[in-house]
Tab-separated table of C-alpha atoms in Angstrom:
chain	number	residue	atom	x	y	z
A	44	MET	CA	-14.157	13.800	16.365
A	45	THR	CA	-11.232	11.902	14.843
A	46	ARG	CA	-11.793	10.235	11.493
A	47	VAL	CA	-9.787	7.192	10.624
A	48	GLY	CA	-9.787	5.898	7.199
A	49	PHE	CA	-9.705	2.094	6.464
A	50	PHE	CA	-10.041	-0.382	3.595
A	51	PRO	CA	-8.901	-3.986	3.202
A	52	HIS	CA	-5.696	-3.282	1.470
A	53	ASN	CA	-4.275	-1.898	4.709
A	54	ASN	CA	-4.601	-5.009	6.756
A	55	SER	CA	-3.734	-3.415	10.108
A	56	LEU	CA	-6.480	-0.714	9.892
A	57	TRP	CA	-9.090	-3.227	8.583
A	58	VAL	CA	-8.616	-5.455	11.555
A	59	LEU	CA	-8.472	-2.549	13.972
A	60	ARG	CA	-11.758	-1.311	12.648
A	61	HIS	CA	-13.382	-4.618	13.413
A	62	ARG	CA	-11.986	-5.252	16.877
A	63	GLY	CA	-13.016	-2.317	18.974
A	64	ILE	CA	-9.614	-1.618	20.438
A	65	LEU	CA	-9.216	1.990	19.408
A	66	GLU	CA	-12.636	2.856	20.902
A	67	ARG	CA	-11.307	2.160	24.343
A	68	SER	CA	-8.907	5.128	24.207
A	69	LEU	CA	-10.634	7.247	21.565
A	70	PRO	CA	-14.373	6.705	22.031
A	71	ASP	CA	-15.363	9.481	19.661
A	72	VAL	CA	-13.531	7.891	16.681
A	73	GLU	CA	-15.385	7.915	13.312
A	74	TRP	CA	-14.461	5.122	10.950
A	75	VAL	CA	-14.547	6.013	7.250
A	76	ASP	CA	-14.573	3.212	4.682
A	77	LEU	CA	-12.442	4.528	1.849
A	78	ARG	CA	-14.716	2.664	-0.582
A	79	SER	CA	-17.651	4.793	0.487
A	80	LEU	CA	-15.962	8.041	-0.624
A	81	PRO	CA	-15.983	9.528	-4.093
A	82	ALA	CA	-13.386	7.693	-6.273
A	83	GLY	CA	-12.149	10.847	-7.858
A	84	ASP	CA	-10.315	11.124	-11.122
A	85	ARG	CA	-8.420	8.036	-12.186
A	86	PRO	CA	-5.885	9.007	-15.024
A	87	ALA	CA	-4.723	6.464	-17.582
A	88	PRO	CA	-1.683	4.583	-16.206
A	89	THR	CA	0.367	6.229	-19.006
A	90	GLN	CA	-0.544	9.695	-17.796
A	91	GLY	CA	-0.503	10.048	-14.116
A	92	LEU	CA	-1.383	8.515	-10.735
A	93	PRO	CA	-4.726	8.308	-8.910
A	94	SER	CA	-4.582	10.590	-5.818
A	95	LEU	CA	-7.722	9.835	-3.748
A	96	HIS	CA	-5.852	8.547	-0.690
A	97	GLY	CA	-4.004	11.847	-0.109
A	98	ASP	CA	-6.885	14.013	-1.434
A	99	HIS	CA	-9.407	12.637	1.164
A	100	LEU	CA	-7.033	13.669	3.977
A	101	PHE	CA	-7.563	17.247	2.923
A	102	ASP	CA	-11.200	17.243	1.720
A	103	GLY	CA	-12.782	16.147	4.984
A	104	GLY	CA	-12.666	12.497	4.318
A	105	TYR	CA	-10.578	11.404	7.199
A	106	ASP	CA	-7.650	12.460	9.459
A	107	PHE	CA	-5.453	9.316	9.306
A	108	ILE	CA	-4.855	6.690	6.675
A	109	GLY	CA	-2.631	3.645	5.978
A	110	THR	CA	-1.580	2.600	2.457
A	111	GLY	CA	1.397	1.234	0.509
A	112	SER	CA	4.302	3.287	-0.572
A	113	THR	CA	3.029	5.194	-3.683
A	114	PRO	CA	-0.023	7.197	-2.320
A	115	PRO	CA	1.984	9.527	0.054
A	116	VAL	CA	4.444	10.332	-2.730
A	117	THR	CA	1.511	11.180	-5.036
A	118	ALA	CA	-0.060	13.315	-2.196
A	119	GLN	CA	3.158	15.204	-1.655
A	120	ALA	CA	3.471	15.930	-5.435
A	121	ARG	CA	0.004	17.399	-5.355
A	122	GLY	CA	1.119	19.911	-2.809
A	123	HIS	CA	-0.537	18.224	0.188
A	124	ASP	CA	1.275	18.830	3.512
A	125	ILE	CA	1.408	15.217	4.621
A	126	VAL	CA	3.408	13.707	7.511
A	127	TYR	CA	4.633	10.141	7.714
A	128	VAL	CA	3.648	8.566	11.070
A	129	ALA	CA	5.051	4.990	10.987
A	130	ILE	CA	6.107	2.119	8.691
A	131	SER	CA	5.878	-1.574	8.817
A	132	GLY	CA	8.789	-4.008	8.260
A	133	PRO	CA	9.473	-5.093	4.715
A	134	ARG	CA	6.717	-7.021	3.027
A	135	VAL	CA	8.975	-8.736	0.323
A	136	ASP	CA	6.946	-12.042	0.405
A	137	ASN	CA	3.662	-10.282	-0.331
A	138	GLY	CA	4.017	-10.046	-4.145
A	139	ARG	CA	6.182	-10.182	-7.212
A	140	LEU	CA	6.272	-9.605	-10.941
A	141	VAL	CA	5.141	-12.776	-12.844
A	142	ALA	CA	4.319	-14.111	-16.326
A	143	LEU	CA	2.822	-17.325	-17.528
A	144	PRO	CA	4.953	-20.363	-18.364
A	145	GLY	CA	5.577	-20.748	-22.146
A	146	SER	CA	5.159	-17.003	-22.708
A	147	GLY	CA	8.890	-16.438	-23.581
A	148	ILE	CA	9.061	-13.783	-20.888
A	149	ALA	CA	11.797	-14.694	-18.299
A	150	SER	CA	12.930	-11.219	-16.928
A	151	PRO	CA	11.781	-7.583	-16.768
A	152	ALA	CA	14.118	-7.007	-19.807
A	153	ASP	CA	11.570	-9.067	-21.872
A	154	LEU	CA	8.683	-6.693	-21.086
A	155	ALA	CA	9.501	-4.114	-23.848
A	156	GLY	CA	6.243	-3.738	-25.853
A	157	LYS	CA	4.397	-6.004	-23.495
A	158	ARG	CA	1.102	-5.385	-21.692
A	159	VAL	CA	1.742	-5.461	-17.876
A	160	ALA	CA	-1.206	-5.453	-15.458
A	161	LEU	CA	-1.010	-3.759	-12.007
A	162	GLY	CA	-3.115	-2.057	-9.450
A	163	HIS	CA	-2.030	1.480	-10.622
A	164	GLY	CA	-1.162	4.057	-8.035
A	165	SER	CA	-0.457	1.330	-5.365
A	166	TRP	CA	2.950	-0.204	-4.318
A	167	GLN	CA	2.728	-2.186	-7.589
A	168	THR	CA	3.475	0.867	-9.679
A	169	THR	CA	6.683	1.437	-7.635
A	170	LEU	CA	7.789	-2.193	-7.832
A	171	LEU	CA	7.232	-2.267	-11.604
A	172	LEU	CA	9.162	0.996	-12.159
A	173	PHE	CA	12.068	-0.237	-9.991
A	174	ALA	CA	12.114	-3.609	-12.077
A	175	LEU	CA	12.054	-1.678	-15.336
A	176	ASP	CA	14.692	0.732	-14.276
A	177	GLN	CA	16.936	-2.116	-13.339
A	178	ALA	CA	16.484	-3.647	-16.754
A	179	GLY	CA	17.211	-0.330	-18.455
A	180	LEU	CA	13.541	0.245	-19.504
A	181	THR	CA	11.200	3.043	-18.829
A	182	TRP	CA	7.367	3.306	-18.310
A	183	ARG	CA	7.116	4.247	-22.042
A	184	ASP	CA	8.657	0.984	-23.041
A	185	ILE	CA	5.611	-1.106	-21.830
A	186	GLU	CA	1.840	-0.834	-21.991
A	187	PRO	CA	0.728	-0.596	-18.381
A	188	VAL	CA	-2.830	-1.896	-17.765
A	189	ASP	CA	-4.694	-0.753	-14.659
A	190	ALA	CA	-6.187	-4.026	-13.595
A	191	GLY	CA	-7.504	-3.342	-10.035
A	192	ASN	CA	-8.053	-6.732	-8.494
A	193	GLU	CA	-8.369	-8.491	-11.891
A	194	GLY	CA	-4.819	-8.957	-12.740
A	195	ALA	CA	-4.666	-12.768	-12.236
A	196	ARG	CA	-7.676	-13.340	-14.397
A	197	LEU	CA	-6.383	-10.985	-17.181
A	198	LEU	CA	-3.074	-12.905	-17.151
A	199	LEU	CA	-4.706	-16.359	-17.309
A	200	ASP	CA	-7.067	-15.193	-20.080
A	201	GLY	CA	-4.044	-13.998	-22.159
A	202	LYS	CA	-5.229	-10.297	-22.041
A	203	VAL	CA	-1.869	-9.188	-20.511
A	204	ASP	CA	1.605	-10.542	-20.725
A	205	ALA	CA	2.760	-10.116	-17.083
A	206	TRP	CA	1.363	-8.991	-13.760
A	207	THR	CA	2.614	-7.338	-10.609
A	208	GLY	CA	0.536	-9.559	-8.284
A	209	SER	CA	0.164	-9.886	-4.602
A	210	TYR	CA	-1.432	-12.414	-2.203
A	211	PRO	CA	-4.102	-13.598	-1.835
A	212	ALA	CA	-4.763	-13.209	-5.531
A	213	LEU	CA	-1.393	-14.733	-6.302
A	214	ALA	CA	-2.419	-17.855	-4.485
A	215	GLU	CA	-5.426	-18.140	-6.828
A	216	LEU	CA	-3.106	-17.828	-9.911
A	217	GLU	CA	-0.779	-20.502	-8.321
A	218	SER	CA	-3.618	-22.944	-7.924
A	219	GLU	CA	-4.144	-22.931	-11.771
A	220	THR	CA	-0.596	-22.654	-13.050
A	221	GLN	CA	3.105	-22.339	-12.050
A	222	PRO	CA	3.765	-18.580	-12.905
A	223	VAL	CA	7.280	-17.549	-13.981
A	224	THR	CA	8.770	-15.119	-11.489
A	225	LEU	CA	10.384	-12.251	-13.544
A	226	ILE	CA	11.761	-10.620	-10.419
A	227	GLU	CA	11.404	-11.086	-6.715
A	228	THR	CA	10.433	-8.096	-4.461
A	229	GLU	CA	13.239	-8.989	-2.159
A	230	GLY	CA	16.347	-7.086	-3.011
A	231	LEU	CA	14.435	-4.743	-5.226
A	232	PHE	CA	11.997	-2.913	-3.060
A	233	SER	CA	11.079	-3.145	0.674
A	234	HIS	CA	7.336	-2.755	-0.045
A	235	ARG	CA	6.286	-1.604	3.430
A	236	SER	CA	2.837	-0.578	4.665
A	237	LEU	CA	2.868	2.897	6.039
A	238	TRP	CA	0.666	5.361	7.820
A	239	PHE	CA	0.317	9.074	7.259
A	240	THR	CA	-1.714	12.104	8.175
A	241	ARG	CA	-1.863	15.927	7.714
A	242	ARG	CA	0.808	17.968	9.420
A	243	ASP	CA	-1.771	20.006	11.259
A	244	PHE	CA	-3.349	16.861	12.739
A	245	ALA	CA	0.025	15.501	13.861
A	246	VAL	CA	0.992	18.696	15.547
A	247	ARG	CA	-2.418	19.704	17.107
A	248	HIS	CA	-3.810	16.335	17.992
A	249	ARG	CA	-0.933	14.338	19.255
A	250	ASP	CA	-2.872	12.497	21.922
A	251	ALA	CA	-5.320	11.200	19.341
A	252	LEU	CA	-2.470	10.180	17.080
A	253	ALA	CA	-0.712	8.405	19.980
A	254	ALA	CA	-4.045	6.534	20.693
A	255	ILE	CA	-4.305	5.353	17.053
A	256	VAL	CA	-0.682	4.181	16.885
A	257	GLY	CA	-0.991	2.379	20.304
A	258	ALA	CA	-4.219	0.680	19.270
A	259	LEU	CA	-2.548	-0.466	15.963
A	260	GLN	CA	0.294	-1.918	17.824
A	261	GLU	CA	-2.091	-3.867	20.154
A	262	SER	CA	-4.204	-5.000	17.117
A	263	ASP	CA	-1.163	-6.097	15.058
A	264	ALA	CA	0.085	-8.227	17.911
A	265	TRP	CA	-3.328	-9.965	17.877
A	266	ILE	CA	-3.029	-10.549	14.201
A	267	ARG	CA	0.311	-12.164	14.612
A	268	ALA	CA	-1.067	-14.501	17.432
A	269	ASN	CA	-4.310	-15.153	15.539
A	270	PRO	CA	-3.821	-15.094	11.768
A	271	ARG	CA	-6.702	-17.335	10.914
A	272	GLU	CA	-9.214	-15.414	13.020
A	273	ALA	CA	-7.782	-12.256	11.353
A	274	ALA	CA	-8.085	-13.816	7.946
A	275	ALA	CA	-11.931	-14.458	8.494
A	276	LEU	CA	-12.435	-10.686	8.749
A	277	PHE	CA	-11.128	-10.304	5.181
A	278	ALA	CA	-12.736	-13.429	3.693
A	279	ALA	CA	-16.140	-12.267	5.045
A	280	ASP	CA	-15.763	-9.093	3.177
A	281	ASP	CA	-14.620	-10.174	-0.225
A	282	GLY	CA	-15.632	-13.776	-0.385
A	283	ALA	CA	-12.081	-14.910	-0.946
A	284	ASP	CA	-10.775	-18.232	0.238
A	285	LEU	CA	-9.918	-18.273	4.004
A	286	ASP	CA	-6.868	-20.332	3.594
A	287	ALA	CA	-5.520	-17.826	0.942
A	288	TRP	CA	-6.010	-14.964	3.298
A	289	GLU	CA	-4.405	-16.817	6.147
A	290	HIS	CA	-1.338	-17.542	3.968
A	291	ALA	CA	-1.242	-13.916	2.935
A	292	LEU	CA	-1.410	-12.598	6.485
A	293	ARG	CA	1.172	-15.152	7.804
A	294	GLY	CA	3.668	-13.722	5.141
A	295	ARG	CA	3.338	-10.105	6.273
A	296	PRO	CA	5.080	-8.379	9.102
A	297	PHE	CA	2.786	-6.685	11.678
A	298	GLY	CA	3.724	-3.922	14.067
A	299	LEU	CA	4.555	-0.236	13.541
A	300	LEU	CA	8.113	1.029	13.260
A	301	PRO	CA	9.498	4.617	13.249
A	302	VAL	CA	10.225	6.155	9.870
A	303	SER	CA	13.916	5.213	8.955
A	304	ASP	CA	16.447	6.913	6.775
A	305	ASP	CA	16.527	3.778	4.556
A	306	PHE	CA	12.829	4.153	3.982
A	307	VAL	CA	13.076	7.844	3.126
A	308	ALA	CA	15.936	7.213	0.702
A	309	GLU	CA	13.855	4.464	-1.026
A	310	GLN	CA	10.779	6.659	-1.202
A	311	GLN	CA	12.998	9.439	-2.766
A	312	ARG	CA	14.270	7.024	-5.379
A	313	ALA	CA	10.579	6.117	-6.121
A	314	ALA	CA	9.520	9.735	-6.271
A	315	ASP	CA	12.326	10.550	-8.658
A	316	LEU	CA	11.550	7.662	-10.935
A	317	LEU	CA	7.837	8.526	-10.920
A	318	HIS	CA	8.725	11.989	-11.986
A	319	ALA	CA	11.223	11.008	-14.585
A	320	ASN	CA	8.626	8.716	-16.162
A	321	GLY	CA	6.001	11.320	-16.366
A	322	LEU	CA	3.769	10.040	-13.631
A	323	LEU	CA	4.416	12.994	-11.234
A	324	ASP	CA	4.065	16.591	-12.320
A	325	ARG	CA	6.898	17.817	-10.167
A	326	LYS	CA	9.872	16.766	-8.075
A	327	ILE	CA	9.403	16.384	-4.269
A	328	THR	CA	11.678	15.947	-1.197
A	329	VAL	CA	10.357	13.069	0.790
A	330	ALA	CA	12.201	14.201	3.995
A	331	ASP	CA	10.028	17.236	4.103
A	332	ALA	CA	7.168	14.967	5.218
A	333	VAL	CA	9.086	13.546	8.208
A	334	LEU	CA	8.593	14.883	11.653
A	335	PRO	CA	11.469	13.370	13.684
A	336	ASP	CA	9.700	13.599	17.109
A	337	LEU	CA	7.050	11.177	15.888
A	338	ALA	CA	9.638	8.364	16.162
A	339	ASP	CA	9.410	8.656	19.923
A	340	LEU	CA	5.636	8.345	19.812
A	341	VAL	CA	5.831	5.088	17.819
A	342	THR	CA	8.613	3.689	19.893
A	343	ARG	CA	6.618	4.314	23.143
A	344	ALA	CA	3.532	2.729	21.683
């Protein structure tokens, strides 16, 4: 039995779960909705990072998962022997750091002492850290607010001063106001999707891993060709606007790529910043989680 974790934030796995493609090559697959598993500890955003994505790879939750950039770094720092399987292309149009017009906040340098909303532990933590570092600020110079999916509403209600937002929620914000972009994701952070597993699974169950990667490639090609039909799979789950989901999916790259040296370098910079800002307990070497021969598996798929 191979257990594959999924949730809406990894768009590729969410669609794959609902289309039956993987079952053709891996009929005994068990799909595990991440939202059905224990949430685990969620430290305050000034004290650490949530670690459930990596933890569930090692507590029987699942064997394979896809997330944004921050969770595998967190997993490695917790001593989990993870392996990167593949990455997406850059998703620089998927989100950015914004504030409201008239707030007097025009750049990341203006965030000192301000309340900044984000989905803490996701790619948004890394993006915000990169933006602060570029402005000469640290995590301790702001008041981070772990907003989950409520960042847009908190910003509109004046409960936070800025938000690291992503689509489709950004589209909802843009329908009510014209937010000020403090910094674009492009040029700062590649913001890729990625997929990872345990080292023992990658080594001992290579056929199952190849089946998952191949099915993801086929499913992602379907998303590119049918973005509105794919959007309906998300809107049916969260009740969000179908047009907003279609807009979000059209702005994202689909298809799995081998892990690249540039990606590893960016992940290492993120890991170093997370540690320097007190969010990781220890330093890690991201390259330790790369198995070079998996590049051939991804390329063949």
